[in-house]
Coordinates of C-alpha atoms in Angstrom, one line a residue:
M1 CA 237.6 140.5 -91.4
P2 CA 239.4 137.1 -90.8
D3 CA 243.2 137.4 -90.4
Y4 CA 244.0 134.0 -91.8
L5 CA 247.2 133.8 -89.7
D6 CA 246.2 130.4 -88.2
D7 CA 245.7 129.1 -91.7
L8 CA 249.1 130.5 -92.8
R9 CA 250.8 128.7 -89.9
L10 CA 249.1 125.5 -90.9
A11 CA 250.2 126.0 -94.5
H12 CA 253.8 126.2 -93.3
V13 CA 253.4 123.0 -91.3
L14 CA 252.0 121.4 -94.5
A15 CA 255.0 122.7 -96.5
D16 CA 257.5 121.4 -93.9
A17 CA 256.0 117.9 -94.3
A18 CA 256.0 118.1 -98.1
D19 CA 259.6 119.4 -98.2
A20 CA 260.8 116.4 -96.2
A21 CA 259.0 114.0 -98.4
T22 CA 260.0 115.5 -101.7
M23 CA 263.6 116.1 -100.8
D24 CA 263.9 112.5 -99.6
R25 CA 263.2 111.3 -103.2
F26 CA 264.9 114.1 -105.1
K27 CA 267.6 112.6 -107.4
A28 CA 266.7 109.1 -106.2
L29 CA 267.9 106.6 -108.8
D30 CA 264.8 104.4 -108.3
L31 CA 262.3 107.2 -108.5
K32 CA 259.2 106.0 -110.3
V33 CA 257.8 108.3 -113.0
E34 CA 254.5 107.8 -115.0
T35 CA 252.9 109.7 -117.9
K36 CA 249.5 111.2 -117.2
P37 CA 246.7 111.3 -119.9
D38 CA 247.7 114.9 -120.7
M39 CA 251.2 113.6 -121.5
T40 CA 252.8 115.3 -118.5
P41 CA 254.9 113.4 -116.0
V42 CA 254.0 112.5 -112.5
S43 CA 256.4 111.0 -110.0
E44 CA 255.7 108.9 -106.9
A45 CA 256.9 111.9 -105.0
D46 CA 254.1 114.1 -106.4
K47 CA 251.5 111.6 -105.3
A48 CA 253.1 111.0 -101.9
A49 CA 253.4 114.7 -101.1
E50 CA 249.7 115.4 -102.0
E51 CA 248.6 112.4 -100.0
L52 CA 250.6 113.7 -97.0
I53 CA 249.1 117.2 -97.3
R54 CA 245.6 115.8 -97.7
G55 CA 246.0 113.7 -94.6
H56 CA 247.2 116.7 -92.5
L57 CA 244.3 118.8 -93.7
G58 CA 241.8 116.0 -93.1
R59 CA 242.8 116.1 -89.4
A60 CA 243.4 119.9 -89.0
R61 CA 240.6 121.3 -91.2
P62 CA 238.1 118.5 -91.8
R63 CA 235.3 120.9 -92.9
D64 CA 237.5 122.4 -95.7
A65 CA 237.5 121.2 -99.3
I66 CA 240.7 120.2 -101.1
L67 CA 241.6 120.5 -104.7
G68 CA 244.9 118.9 -105.7
E69 CA 246.6 118.3 -109.1
E70 CA 246.9 114.6 -108.6
Y71 CA 243.7 113.6 -106.9
G72 CA 241.1 116.2 -107.8
V73 CA 238.4 117.8 -105.6
E74 CA 237.3 116.4 -102.2
G75 CA 234.6 118.1 -100.2
T76 CA 232.5 121.2 -100.6
G77 CA 232.1 124.5 -98.8
P78 CA 233.3 128.1 -98.8
R79 CA 236.9 127.3 -98.0
R80 CA 239.1 125.2 -100.4
W81 CA 242.8 124.3 -100.1
V82 CA 244.5 124.2 -103.5
I83 CA 247.6 122.0 -103.8
D84 CA 250.3 121.5 -106.4
P85 CA 252.6 118.9 -104.7
I86 CA 255.4 119.5 -107.1
D87 CA 255.3 122.5 -109.5
G88 CA 258.0 121.7 -111.9
T89 CA 257.9 117.9 -112.0
K90 CA 259.9 117.8 -115.3
N91 CA 262.7 119.6 -113.4
Y92 CA 262.3 117.4 -110.4
V93 CA 262.7 114.1 -112.3
R94 CA 265.8 115.4 -114.1
G95 CA 267.5 116.6 -111.0
V96 CA 267.0 120.4 -111.7
P97 CA 266.4 122.1 -108.3
V98 CA 263.8 124.6 -109.6
W99 CA 260.6 123.0 -108.3
A100 CA 258.2 123.8 -105.4
T101 CA 255.2 122.7 -103.4
L102 CA 252.4 125.2 -103.8
I103 CA 249.8 125.5 -101.1
S104 CA 246.9 127.9 -101.1
L105 CA 243.7 128.5 -99.2
M106 CA 240.9 130.0 -101.3
E107 CA 237.7 131.4 -99.9
A108 CA 234.4 131.9 -101.6
G109 CA 233.6 135.6 -102.4
E110 CA 232.5 137.9 -105.2
G111 CA 233.6 136.5 -108.5
G112 CA 234.1 133.0 -107.1
F113 CA 236.9 131.6 -105.0
Q114 CA 239.8 133.9 -104.2
P115 CA 243.2 133.0 -102.7
V116 CA 243.6 134.3 -99.1
V117 CA 246.7 132.3 -98.1
G118 CA 249.6 131.1 -100.2
V119 CA 252.9 129.3 -99.5
V120 CA 255.5 128.5 -102.2
S121 CA 258.2 126.2 -100.8
A122 CA 261.3 125.3 -102.9
P123 CA 263.4 123.2 -100.6
A124 CA 266.1 122.3 -103.2
L125 CA 266.7 126.1 -103.6
G126 CA 266.5 126.6 -99.9
R127 CA 263.8 129.2 -100.4
R128 CA 260.2 129.8 -99.3
W129 CA 257.7 132.6 -100.0
W130 CA 254.3 133.2 -98.4
A131 CA 251.4 135.7 -98.0
A132 CA 248.1 136.1 -96.3
Q133 CA 245.4 138.5 -97.3
G134 CA 246.0 141.9 -95.7
H135 CA 249.3 140.9 -94.1
G136 CA 251.8 141.3 -96.9
A137 CA 254.1 138.9 -98.6
F138 CA 257.4 137.5 -97.1
S139 CA 260.3 135.3 -97.8
G140 CA 262.6 133.5 -95.4
R141 CA 263.3 130.4 -93.4
S142 CA 260.3 130.7 -91.1
L143 CA 257.5 133.0 -90.0
T144 CA 259.8 134.6 -87.5
K145 CA 262.9 134.9 -89.8
A146 CA 261.5 136.6 -92.8
S147 CA 261.9 139.7 -95.1
R148 CA 258.9 141.5 -96.5
L149 CA 258.6 141.4 -100.3
Q150 CA 258.0 144.5 -102.5
V151 CA 257.7 144.6 -106.2
S152 CA 259.9 146.9 -108.3
R153 CA 259.2 150.4 -109.4
V154 CA 260.4 150.0 -112.9
S155 CA 258.0 151.9 -115.2
K156 CA 259.6 151.7 -118.7
L157 CA 259.6 148.5 -120.8
S158 CA 263.1 149.5 -122.0
D159 CA 264.3 149.1 -118.3
A160 CA 262.2 146.0 -117.6
S161 CA 263.2 142.3 -117.0
F162 CA 260.6 139.9 -118.5
A163 CA 260.5 136.2 -117.5
Y164 CA 258.6 133.3 -119.2
S165 CA 258.7 129.5 -119.3
S166 CA 258.9 128.5 -122.9
L167 CA 258.1 129.6 -126.5
S168 CA 255.9 126.7 -127.6
G169 CA 252.8 127.6 -125.7
W170 CA 252.7 131.1 -127.2
E171 CA 253.1 129.7 -130.7
E172 CA 250.3 127.2 -130.2
Q173 CA 247.9 130.0 -129.1
G174 CA 248.9 132.3 -132.0
R175 CA 250.4 134.8 -129.6
L176 CA 254.0 134.3 -130.6
D177 CA 254.4 137.5 -132.7
G178 CA 253.2 139.7 -129.8
F179 CA 255.4 137.8 -127.4
L180 CA 258.5 138.3 -129.6
D181 CA 257.7 142.0 -130.1
L182 CA 257.6 142.3 -126.3
T183 CA 261.0 140.6 -125.9
R184 CA 262.5 143.1 -128.3
E185 CA 261.2 146.1 -126.3
V186 CA 262.4 145.0 -122.8
W187 CA 265.8 145.3 -121.3
R188 CA 266.2 141.6 -120.5
T189 CA 264.4 138.3 -120.9
R190 CA 265.0 135.0 -119.1
A191 CA 263.1 131.7 -119.2
Y192 CA 263.2 130.7 -115.5
G193 CA 260.0 128.8 -115.7
D194 CA 257.2 127.5 -113.3
F195 CA 256.7 129.3 -110.0
W196 CA 260.0 131.1 -109.8
P197 CA 259.4 134.1 -112.0
Y198 CA 256.3 135.0 -110.1
M199 CA 258.3 134.9 -106.8
M200 CA 261.0 137.1 -108.4
V201 CA 258.3 139.6 -109.5
A202 CA 257.2 139.7 -105.8
E203 CA 260.8 140.2 -104.7
G204 CA 261.3 143.0 -107.3
A205 CA 264.1 141.1 -109.0
V206 CA 262.0 140.6 -112.2
D207 CA 259.4 143.2 -113.3
M208 CA 256.9 141.0 -115.2
C209 CA 256.2 137.5 -116.3
A210 CA 253.5 135.5 -118.1
E211 CA 252.5 132.0 -119.2
P212 CA 249.9 131.1 -121.8
E213 CA 248.4 127.9 -120.3
L214 CA 248.1 127.0 -116.6
S215 CA 245.8 125.3 -114.1
L216 CA 244.4 126.8 -110.9
W217 CA 246.8 124.9 -108.7
D218 CA 249.7 126.4 -110.6
M219 CA 248.5 130.0 -109.8
A220 CA 246.5 130.2 -106.6
A221 CA 249.5 130.4 -104.2
T222 CA 251.7 132.6 -106.6
A223 CA 248.8 135.0 -107.2
I224 CA 248.4 136.1 -103.6
V225 CA 252.2 136.4 -103.0
V226 CA 252.5 138.7 -106.0
T227 CA 249.5 140.8 -105.1
E228 CA 250.4 141.1 -101.4
A229 CA 253.8 142.3 -102.5
G230 CA 252.1 145.2 -104.3
G231 CA 252.0 143.6 -107.7
T232 CA 249.3 142.8 -110.2
F233 CA 248.2 139.2 -111.1
T234 CA 245.7 138.6 -113.9
G235 CA 244.9 136.3 -116.8
L236 CA 245.8 137.4 -120.3
D237 CA 242.2 138.6 -120.5
A238 CA 242.9 141.1 -117.6
R239 CA 240.7 139.2 -115.2
P240 CA 242.2 139.6 -111.7
G241 CA 243.3 136.4 -109.9
P242 CA 244.1 132.9 -111.0
H243 CA 241.0 132.1 -113.0
S244 CA 241.8 132.5 -116.7
G245 CA 243.8 129.4 -117.5
N246 CA 246.8 131.6 -118.0
A247 CA 248.7 134.3 -116.2
A248 CA 250.4 137.7 -116.4
A249 CA 252.1 139.1 -113.3
S250 CA 253.9 142.4 -113.0
N251 CA 254.8 145.2 -110.7
G252 CA 251.6 146.9 -111.8
L253 CA 253.2 149.8 -113.5
L254 CA 253.9 147.7 -116.6
H255 CA 250.8 145.6 -116.7
D256 CA 248.8 147.3 -119.4
E257 CA 251.7 147.2 -121.8
L258 CA 252.4 143.6 -120.9
L259 CA 248.9 142.6 -121.7
G260 CA 248.9 144.8 -124.8
Y261 CA 251.8 143.0 -126.4
L262 CA 250.6 139.5 -125.4
N263 CA 247.2 140.2 -126.9
Q264 CA 248.9 141.8 -130.0
R265 CA 247.3 145.2 -129.6
Y266 CA 250.6 146.9 -130.4

């Protein structure tokens, strides 16, 4: 069984390079921002960070494929790097520090590609999280200065902290009633948004989170960090992994109830 540690070290190198590029333009008064066809923003920093990562991978892993948010798929084969150069672009362009570069390696297996390495780097927060299949999940300043992550043991909804991004997506999908019912049952709700609630689930600071509409590059890195920390990451359809176009993550103990409310079975 591969240990993926060389790939994890490479992912850290990629994240270091991306951090330097994105922080250099964070809060820049002349930052150029465009609107994509799906009406979401993209900054020059998004594009530059993805180009930088693709360049590094082209030299270090020329046989691997790459899927990135800004430039699509390049290459074929059983190994694919999945890149979101800035997850949280709306925060980035407004000067909010909650954004991160997401880097994952996915490998072909049963049920399609599965994440085997993930790095989530949030330089404006001074935080980084990572995982490799079979090696656990960690957070820290470097591979050698890190703390192992472990999800919480909260087992009752009335004691649970639930995180989400916004209300609008749940309403658009006709799931708002179930979502609101869930918020009434839990101890606490907070709309942290983007990658951050998944990392807090992995840390045990939040017990569960969910989003109604996501792309693969939003989820591949966060999924393996959550699962290697002992948690559960599925789509709203309960399919394991980052393949459903939406996500539900939890400490595992609360997952059935989380999905039950969001699918309005209660």
